[in-house]
mmCIF file of C-alpha atoms and ligand atoms in Angstrom:
data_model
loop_
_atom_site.group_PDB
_atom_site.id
_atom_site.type_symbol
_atom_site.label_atom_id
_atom_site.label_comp_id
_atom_site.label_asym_id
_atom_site.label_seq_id
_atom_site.Cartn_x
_atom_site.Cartn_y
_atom_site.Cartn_z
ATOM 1 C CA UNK A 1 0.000 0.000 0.000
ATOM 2 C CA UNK A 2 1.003 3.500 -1.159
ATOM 3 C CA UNK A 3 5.435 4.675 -0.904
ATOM 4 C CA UNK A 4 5.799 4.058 2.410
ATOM 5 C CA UNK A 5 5.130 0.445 2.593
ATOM 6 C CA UNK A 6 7.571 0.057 5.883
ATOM 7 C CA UNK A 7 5.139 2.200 7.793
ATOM 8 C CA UNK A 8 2.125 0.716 6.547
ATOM 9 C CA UNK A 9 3.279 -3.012 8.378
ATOM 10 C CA UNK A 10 3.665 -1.458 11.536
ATOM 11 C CA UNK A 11 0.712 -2.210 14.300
ATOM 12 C CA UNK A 12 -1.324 1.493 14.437
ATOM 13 C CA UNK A 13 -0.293 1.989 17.773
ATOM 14 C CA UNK A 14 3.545 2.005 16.984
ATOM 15 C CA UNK A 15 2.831 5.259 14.654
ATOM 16 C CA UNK A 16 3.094 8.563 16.333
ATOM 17 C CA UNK A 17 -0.410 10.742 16.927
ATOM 18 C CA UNK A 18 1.245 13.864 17.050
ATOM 19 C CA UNK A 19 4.456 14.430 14.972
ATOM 20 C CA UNK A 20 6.560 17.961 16.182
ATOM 21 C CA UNK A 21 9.275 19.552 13.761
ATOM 22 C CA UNK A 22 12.304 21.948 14.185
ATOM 23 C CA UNK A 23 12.585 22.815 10.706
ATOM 24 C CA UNK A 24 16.385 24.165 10.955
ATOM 25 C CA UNK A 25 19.147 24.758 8.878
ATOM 26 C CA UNK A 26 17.437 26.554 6.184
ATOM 27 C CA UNK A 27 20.257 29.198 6.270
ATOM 28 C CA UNK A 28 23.128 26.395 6.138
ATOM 29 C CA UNK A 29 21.272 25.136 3.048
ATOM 30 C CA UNK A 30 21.539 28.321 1.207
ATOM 31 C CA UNK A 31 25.203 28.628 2.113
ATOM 32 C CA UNK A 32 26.080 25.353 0.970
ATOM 33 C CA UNK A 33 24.208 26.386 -2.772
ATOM 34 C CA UNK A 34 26.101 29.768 -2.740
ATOM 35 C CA UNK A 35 22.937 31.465 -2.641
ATOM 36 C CA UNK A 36 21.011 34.083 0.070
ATOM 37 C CA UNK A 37 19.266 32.798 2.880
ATOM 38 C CA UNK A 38 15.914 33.918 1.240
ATOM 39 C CA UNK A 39 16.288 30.851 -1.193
ATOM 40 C CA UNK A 40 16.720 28.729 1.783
ATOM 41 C CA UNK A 41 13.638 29.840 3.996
ATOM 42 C CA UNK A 42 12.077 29.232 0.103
ATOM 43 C CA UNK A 43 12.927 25.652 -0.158
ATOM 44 C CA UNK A 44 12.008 24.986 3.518
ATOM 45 C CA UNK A 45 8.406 26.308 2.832
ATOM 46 C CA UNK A 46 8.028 23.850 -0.182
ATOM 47 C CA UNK A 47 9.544 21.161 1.809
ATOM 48 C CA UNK A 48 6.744 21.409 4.463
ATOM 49 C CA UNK A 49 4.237 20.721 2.296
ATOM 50 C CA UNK A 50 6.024 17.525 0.623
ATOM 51 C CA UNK A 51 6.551 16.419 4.647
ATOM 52 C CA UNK A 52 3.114 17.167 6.035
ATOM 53 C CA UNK A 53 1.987 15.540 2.835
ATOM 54 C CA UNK A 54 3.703 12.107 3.543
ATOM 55 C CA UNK A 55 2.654 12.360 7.074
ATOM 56 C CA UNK A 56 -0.845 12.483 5.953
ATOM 57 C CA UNK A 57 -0.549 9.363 3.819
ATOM 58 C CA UNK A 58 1.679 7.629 6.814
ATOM 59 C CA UNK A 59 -1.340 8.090 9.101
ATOM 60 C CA UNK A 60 0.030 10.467 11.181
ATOM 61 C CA UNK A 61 -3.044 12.977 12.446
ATOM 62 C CA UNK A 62 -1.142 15.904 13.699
ATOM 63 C CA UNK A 63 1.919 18.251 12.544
ATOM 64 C CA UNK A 64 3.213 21.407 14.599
ATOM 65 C CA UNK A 65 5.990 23.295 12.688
ATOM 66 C CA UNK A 66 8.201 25.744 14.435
ATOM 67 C CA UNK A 67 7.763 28.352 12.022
ATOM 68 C CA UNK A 68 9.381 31.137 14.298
ATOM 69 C CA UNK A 69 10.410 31.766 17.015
ATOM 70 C CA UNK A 70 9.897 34.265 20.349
ATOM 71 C CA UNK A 71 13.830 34.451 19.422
ATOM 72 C CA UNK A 72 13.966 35.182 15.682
ATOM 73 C CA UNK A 73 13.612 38.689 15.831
ATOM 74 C CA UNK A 74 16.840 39.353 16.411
ATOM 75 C CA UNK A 75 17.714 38.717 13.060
ATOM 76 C CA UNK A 76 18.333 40.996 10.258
ATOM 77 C CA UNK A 77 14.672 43.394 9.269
ATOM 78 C CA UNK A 78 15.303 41.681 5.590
ATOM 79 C CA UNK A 79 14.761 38.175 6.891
ATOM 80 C CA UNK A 80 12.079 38.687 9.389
ATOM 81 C CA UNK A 81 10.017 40.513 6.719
ATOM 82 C CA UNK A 82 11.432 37.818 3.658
ATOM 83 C CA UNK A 83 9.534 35.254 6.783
ATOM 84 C CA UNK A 84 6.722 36.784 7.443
ATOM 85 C CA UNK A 85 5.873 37.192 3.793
ATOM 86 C CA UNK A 86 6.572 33.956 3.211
ATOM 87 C CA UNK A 87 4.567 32.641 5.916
ATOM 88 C CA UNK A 88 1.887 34.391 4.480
ATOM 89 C CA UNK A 89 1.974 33.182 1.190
ATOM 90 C CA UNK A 90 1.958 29.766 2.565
ATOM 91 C CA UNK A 91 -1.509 30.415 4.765
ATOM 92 C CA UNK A 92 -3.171 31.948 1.467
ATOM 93 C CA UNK A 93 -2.414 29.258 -0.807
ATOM 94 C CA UNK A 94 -2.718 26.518 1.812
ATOM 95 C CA UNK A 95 -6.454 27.836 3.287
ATOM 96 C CA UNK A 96 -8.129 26.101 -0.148
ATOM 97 C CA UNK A 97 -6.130 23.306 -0.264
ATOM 98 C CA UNK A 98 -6.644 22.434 3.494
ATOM 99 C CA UNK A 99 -10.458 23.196 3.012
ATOM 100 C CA UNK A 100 -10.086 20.638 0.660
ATOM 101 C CA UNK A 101 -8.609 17.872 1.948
ATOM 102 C CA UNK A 102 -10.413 18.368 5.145
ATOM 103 C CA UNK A 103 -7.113 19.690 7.258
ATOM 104 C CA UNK A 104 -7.322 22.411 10.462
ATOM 105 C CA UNK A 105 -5.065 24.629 10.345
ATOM 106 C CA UNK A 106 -4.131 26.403 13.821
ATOM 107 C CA UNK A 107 -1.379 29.094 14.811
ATOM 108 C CA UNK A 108 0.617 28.872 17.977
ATOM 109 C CA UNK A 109 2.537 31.609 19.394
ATOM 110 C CA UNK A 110 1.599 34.942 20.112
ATOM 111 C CA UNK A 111 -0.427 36.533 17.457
ATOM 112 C CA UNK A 112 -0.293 39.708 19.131
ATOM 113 C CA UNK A 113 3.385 40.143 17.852
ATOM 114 C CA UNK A 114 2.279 39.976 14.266
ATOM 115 C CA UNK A 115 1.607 42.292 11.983
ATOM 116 C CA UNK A 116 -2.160 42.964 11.530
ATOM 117 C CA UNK A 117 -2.542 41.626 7.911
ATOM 118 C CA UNK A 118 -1.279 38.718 9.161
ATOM 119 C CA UNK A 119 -2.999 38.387 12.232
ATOM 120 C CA UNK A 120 -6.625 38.934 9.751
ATOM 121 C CA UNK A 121 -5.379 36.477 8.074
ATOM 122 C CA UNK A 122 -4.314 33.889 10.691
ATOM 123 C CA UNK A 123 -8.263 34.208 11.981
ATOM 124 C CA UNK A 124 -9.522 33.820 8.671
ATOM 125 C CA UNK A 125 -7.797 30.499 7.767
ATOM 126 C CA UNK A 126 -8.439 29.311 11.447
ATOM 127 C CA UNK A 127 -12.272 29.712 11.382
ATOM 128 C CA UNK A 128 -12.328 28.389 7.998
ATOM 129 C CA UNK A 129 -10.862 25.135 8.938
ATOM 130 C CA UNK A 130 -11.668 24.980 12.441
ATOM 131 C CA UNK A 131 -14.490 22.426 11.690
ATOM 132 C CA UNK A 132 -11.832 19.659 9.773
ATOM 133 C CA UNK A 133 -10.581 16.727 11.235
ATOM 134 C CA UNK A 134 -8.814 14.661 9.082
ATOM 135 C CA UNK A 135 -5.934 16.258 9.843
ATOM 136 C CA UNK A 136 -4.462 18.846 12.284
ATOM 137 C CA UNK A 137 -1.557 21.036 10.880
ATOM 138 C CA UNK A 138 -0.018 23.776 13.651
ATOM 139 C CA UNK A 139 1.975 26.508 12.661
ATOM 140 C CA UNK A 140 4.102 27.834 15.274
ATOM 141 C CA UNK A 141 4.524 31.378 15.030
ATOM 142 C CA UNK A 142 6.178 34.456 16.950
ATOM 143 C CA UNK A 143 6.157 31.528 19.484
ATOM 144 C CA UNK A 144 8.445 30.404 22.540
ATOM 145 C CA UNK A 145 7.937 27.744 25.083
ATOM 146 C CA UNK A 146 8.423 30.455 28.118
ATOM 147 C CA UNK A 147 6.391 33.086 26.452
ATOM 148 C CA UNK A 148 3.461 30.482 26.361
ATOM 149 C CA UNK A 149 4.082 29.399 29.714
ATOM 150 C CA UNK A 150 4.115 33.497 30.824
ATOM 151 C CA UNK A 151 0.222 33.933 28.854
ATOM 152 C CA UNK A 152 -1.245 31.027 30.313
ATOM 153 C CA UNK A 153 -0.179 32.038 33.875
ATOM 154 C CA UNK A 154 -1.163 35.353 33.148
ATOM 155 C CA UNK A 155 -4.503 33.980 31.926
ATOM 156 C CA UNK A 156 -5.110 32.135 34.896
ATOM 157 C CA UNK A 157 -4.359 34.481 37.034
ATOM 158 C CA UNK A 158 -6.992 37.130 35.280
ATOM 159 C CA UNK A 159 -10.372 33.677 35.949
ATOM 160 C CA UNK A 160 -9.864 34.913 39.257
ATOM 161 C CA UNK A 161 -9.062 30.834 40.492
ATOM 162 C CA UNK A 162 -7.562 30.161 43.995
ATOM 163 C CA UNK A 163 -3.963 28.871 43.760
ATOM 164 C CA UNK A 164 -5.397 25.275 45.454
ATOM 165 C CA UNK A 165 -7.576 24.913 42.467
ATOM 166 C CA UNK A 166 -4.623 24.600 39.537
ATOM 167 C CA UNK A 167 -4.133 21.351 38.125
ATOM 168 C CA UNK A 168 -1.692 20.555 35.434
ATOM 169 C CA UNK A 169 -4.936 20.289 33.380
ATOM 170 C CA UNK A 170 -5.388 23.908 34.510
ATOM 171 C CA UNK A 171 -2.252 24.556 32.609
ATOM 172 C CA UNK A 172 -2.481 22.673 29.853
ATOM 173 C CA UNK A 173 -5.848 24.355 29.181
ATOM 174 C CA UNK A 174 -4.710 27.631 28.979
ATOM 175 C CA UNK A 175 -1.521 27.269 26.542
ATOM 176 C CA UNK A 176 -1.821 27.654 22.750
ATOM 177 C CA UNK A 177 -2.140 23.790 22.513
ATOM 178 C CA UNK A 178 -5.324 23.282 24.125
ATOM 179 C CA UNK A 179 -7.379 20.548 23.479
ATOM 180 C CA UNK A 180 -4.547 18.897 21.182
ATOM 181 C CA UNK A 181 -2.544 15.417 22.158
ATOM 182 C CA UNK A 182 1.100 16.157 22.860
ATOM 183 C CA UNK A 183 4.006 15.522 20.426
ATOM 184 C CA UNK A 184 4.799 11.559 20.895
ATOM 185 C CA UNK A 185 8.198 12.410 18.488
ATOM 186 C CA UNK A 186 9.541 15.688 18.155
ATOM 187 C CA UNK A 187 12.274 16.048 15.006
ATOM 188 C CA UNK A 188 15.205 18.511 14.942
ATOM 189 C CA UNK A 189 17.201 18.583 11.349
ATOM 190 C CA UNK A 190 20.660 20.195 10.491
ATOM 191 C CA UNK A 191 22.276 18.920 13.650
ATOM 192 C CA UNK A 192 21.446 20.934 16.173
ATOM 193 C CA UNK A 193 20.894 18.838 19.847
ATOM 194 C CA UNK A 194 18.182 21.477 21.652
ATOM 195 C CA UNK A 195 14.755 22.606 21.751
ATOM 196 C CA UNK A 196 15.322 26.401 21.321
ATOM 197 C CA UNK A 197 12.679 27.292 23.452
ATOM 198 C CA UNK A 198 9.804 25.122 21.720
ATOM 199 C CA UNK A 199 7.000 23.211 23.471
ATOM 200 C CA UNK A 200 9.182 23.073 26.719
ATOM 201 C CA UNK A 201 5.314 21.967 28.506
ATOM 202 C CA UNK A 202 4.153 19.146 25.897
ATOM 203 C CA UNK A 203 7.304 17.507 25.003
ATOM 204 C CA UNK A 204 8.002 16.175 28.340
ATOM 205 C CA UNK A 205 7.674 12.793 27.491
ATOM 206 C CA UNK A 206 8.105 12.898 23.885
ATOM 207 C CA UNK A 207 10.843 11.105 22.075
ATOM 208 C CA UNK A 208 13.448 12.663 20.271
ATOM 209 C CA UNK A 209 14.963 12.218 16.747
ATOM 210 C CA UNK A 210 17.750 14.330 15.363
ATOM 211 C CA UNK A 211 18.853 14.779 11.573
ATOM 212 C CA UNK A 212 21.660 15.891 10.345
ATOM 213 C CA UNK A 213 20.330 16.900 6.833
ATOM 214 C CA UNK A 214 19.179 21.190 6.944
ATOM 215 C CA UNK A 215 15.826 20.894 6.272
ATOM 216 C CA UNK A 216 15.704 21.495 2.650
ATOM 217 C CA UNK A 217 17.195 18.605 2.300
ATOM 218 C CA UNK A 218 15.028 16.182 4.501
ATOM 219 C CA UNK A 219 12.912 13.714 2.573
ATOM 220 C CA UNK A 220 10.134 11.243 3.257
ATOM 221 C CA UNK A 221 12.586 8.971 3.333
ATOM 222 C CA UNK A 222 14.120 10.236 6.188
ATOM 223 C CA UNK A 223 10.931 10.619 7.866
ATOM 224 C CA UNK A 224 9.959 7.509 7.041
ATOM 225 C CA UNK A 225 13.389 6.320 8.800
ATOM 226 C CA UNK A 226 12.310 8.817 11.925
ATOM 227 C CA UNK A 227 9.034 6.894 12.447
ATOM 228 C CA UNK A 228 10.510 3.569 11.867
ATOM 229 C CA UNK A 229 13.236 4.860 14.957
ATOM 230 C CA UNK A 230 10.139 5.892 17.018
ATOM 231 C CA UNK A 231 8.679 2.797 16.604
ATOM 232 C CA UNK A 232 11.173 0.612 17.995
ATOM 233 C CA UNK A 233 11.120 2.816 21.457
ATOM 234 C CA UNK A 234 10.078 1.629 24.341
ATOM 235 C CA UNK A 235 7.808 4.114 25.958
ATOM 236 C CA UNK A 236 7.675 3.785 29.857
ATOM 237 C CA UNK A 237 6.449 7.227 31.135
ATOM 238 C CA UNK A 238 8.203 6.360 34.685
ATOM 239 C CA UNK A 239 6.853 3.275 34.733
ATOM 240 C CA UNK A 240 8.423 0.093 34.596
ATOM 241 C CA UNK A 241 7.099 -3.713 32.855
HETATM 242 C C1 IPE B 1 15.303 27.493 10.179
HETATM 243 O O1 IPE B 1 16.470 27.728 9.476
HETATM 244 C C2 IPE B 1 14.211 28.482 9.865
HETATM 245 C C3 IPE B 1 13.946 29.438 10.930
HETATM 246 C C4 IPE B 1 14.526 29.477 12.096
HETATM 247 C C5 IPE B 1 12.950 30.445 10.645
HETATM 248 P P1 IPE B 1 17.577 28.759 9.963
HETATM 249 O O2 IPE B 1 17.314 30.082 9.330
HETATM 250 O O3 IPE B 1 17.661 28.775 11.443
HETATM 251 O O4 IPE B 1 18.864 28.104 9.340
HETATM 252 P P2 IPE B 1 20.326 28.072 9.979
HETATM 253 O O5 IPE B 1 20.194 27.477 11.338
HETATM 254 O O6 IPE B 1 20.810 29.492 10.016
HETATM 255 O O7 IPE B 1 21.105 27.214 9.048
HETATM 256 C C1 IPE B 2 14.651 27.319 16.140
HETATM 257 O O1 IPE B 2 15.681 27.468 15.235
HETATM 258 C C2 IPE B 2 13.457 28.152 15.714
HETATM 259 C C3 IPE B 2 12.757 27.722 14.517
HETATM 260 C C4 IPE B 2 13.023 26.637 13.843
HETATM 261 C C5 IPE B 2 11.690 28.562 14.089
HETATM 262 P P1 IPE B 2 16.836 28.544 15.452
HETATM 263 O O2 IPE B 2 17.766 28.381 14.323
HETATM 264 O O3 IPE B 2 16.247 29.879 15.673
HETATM 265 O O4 IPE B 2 17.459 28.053 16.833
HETATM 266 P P2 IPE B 2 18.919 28.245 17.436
HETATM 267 O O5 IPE B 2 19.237 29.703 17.370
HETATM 268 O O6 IPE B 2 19.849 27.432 16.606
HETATM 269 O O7 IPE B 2 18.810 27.720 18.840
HETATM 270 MG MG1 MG B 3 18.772 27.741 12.765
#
C-alpha cells in the first residue's frame, strides 16, 4: 500500500499521533548552494508541504511546525520581513487546499506580535478550517515555550481561580495547545541537539529524533526512517514492565 510500505506493516499503535518539527538549517542550506538565505527559507516552505503531505498518507493525524520563534527577531529586518511574507503566502495558498482535503489549520505563538494583515489572516484560515478533522496542521509562530508558559499564567491568574484549584490540566488548558494530544516524536534537522525554546510543557515525554540533513534537504525517506526509529522505542512514562 502507497510509498511508504515500511510504515504501513507497523501495528497502528507504533505510529506517532502527534508528529513535532524543528525545521532548521534553512540558512546552512543556502550557504552550501552559494545562494542568500531567502532561497533557503524558500525551499524549507516547499519542503513542508512535501513532509506534512507524507505524514498524511503515513497516518500520522497531527503536525506542529516551528515556524518562528519568540527568538527570531533578532535577526536581520530583511529576513524577518522575507519570513513573514513567506509565511503568508503559505496560509493563502494553503487555506483552499486544506479546506479541501479536510485539514485544520491552527497558529501557535503569540499573534499579538504579528503584523495585523497577518494576524486577519491567521483568523480567517483558522475559522475556515476549524471544523476539519482529518488532519491537524499547527503553525508555530512568533512563538516560545516560556512566552506560552508566561500567557497562560497570566490567563489564569486574570479567571480569578484560587492557587489550590490549579491542576496541570489547569495549565495545559490555557496554553496555545489546548485541546490537542502532545508531540509523541519531536524532530530537529541540520544537527542541532536542543529545543530552542519550543513546546518546553508538551514535550516532556516525547521522544526525540535528530537529523543531520538542513531541512531542505530532509525527505520522506528520512521521515519515514524517523518513524521507523520511534517505533522501535520503548515508551515507559516512569513506569516500569
Ligand atoms: C530554520 O532555518 C528556519 C527558521 C529558524 C525560521 P535557519 O534560518 O535557522 O537556518 P540556519 O540554522 O541558520 O542554518
Ligand atoms: C529554532 O531554530 C526556531 C525555529 C526553527 C523557528 P533557530 O535556528 O532559531 O534556533 P537556534 O538559534 O539554533 O537555537
Ligand atoms: Mg537555525
Amino acid at each position: 500500500m502507497g510509498q511508504y510500505e515500511r510504515v504501513a506493516e507497523l501495528p497502528k499503535e507504533r505510529i506517532p499521533q502527534h508528529v513535532a518539527i524543528i525545521l532548521d538549517g534553512n540558512g546552512r542550506w543556502a550557504a552550501a548552494h552559494n545562494v542568500g538565505r531567502s532561497k533557503g527559507h524558500l525551499a524549507g516552505a516547499e519542503n513542508v508541504e512535501t513532509i506534512s503531505d507524507a505524514l498524511i498518507e503515513m497516518g500520522v493525524k497531527y503536525l506542529t511546525v516551528y515556524a518562528f520563534s519568540t527568538e527570531n527577531w533578532k535577526r536581520s529586518e530583511e529576513e524577518v520581513s522575507y519570513l513573514m511574507m513567506l509565511l503568508k503566502q503559505y496560509l493563502i495558498k494553503n487555506k483552499k487546499d486544506a479546506i479541501r482535503r479536510n485539514i485544520q489549520i491552527k497558529v501557535l505563538g503569540d499573534k499579538s506580535g504579528l503584523s495585523k494583515e497577518l494576524q486577519l489572516l491567521i483568523e480567517d484560515v483558522e475559522a475556515s478550517t476549524a471544523h476539519l478533522d482529518s488532519f491537524h496542521l499547527q503553525f508555530a509562530i512568533n512563538y516560545g515555550g516560556r512566552d506560552e508558559l508566561c500567557r497562560a499564567m497570566k490567563k489564569i491568574a486574570a479567571q480569578g481561580m484560587d492557587a489550590e484549584e490549579i491542576t496541570q490540566d489547569t495549565i495545559a488548558a490555557n496554553l496555545d495547545t489546548a485541546g490537542l494530544p502532545d508531540p509523541d516524536l519531536l524532530i530537529r534537522t541540520s544537527g542541532e541537539l536542543r529545543i530552542s525554546n519550543f513546546l518546553l510543557w508538551q514535550l516532556a515525554y516525547s521522544e526525540f529524533y535528530f537529523s543531520d540533513k538542513y531541512w531542505p534537504d530532509f525527505t520522506p525517506q528520512d521521515l519515514e526512517e524517523a518513524i521507523l526509529d520511534y517505533a522501535r522505542r520503548d515508551r515507559r512514562f516512569g513506569g516500569r514492565k
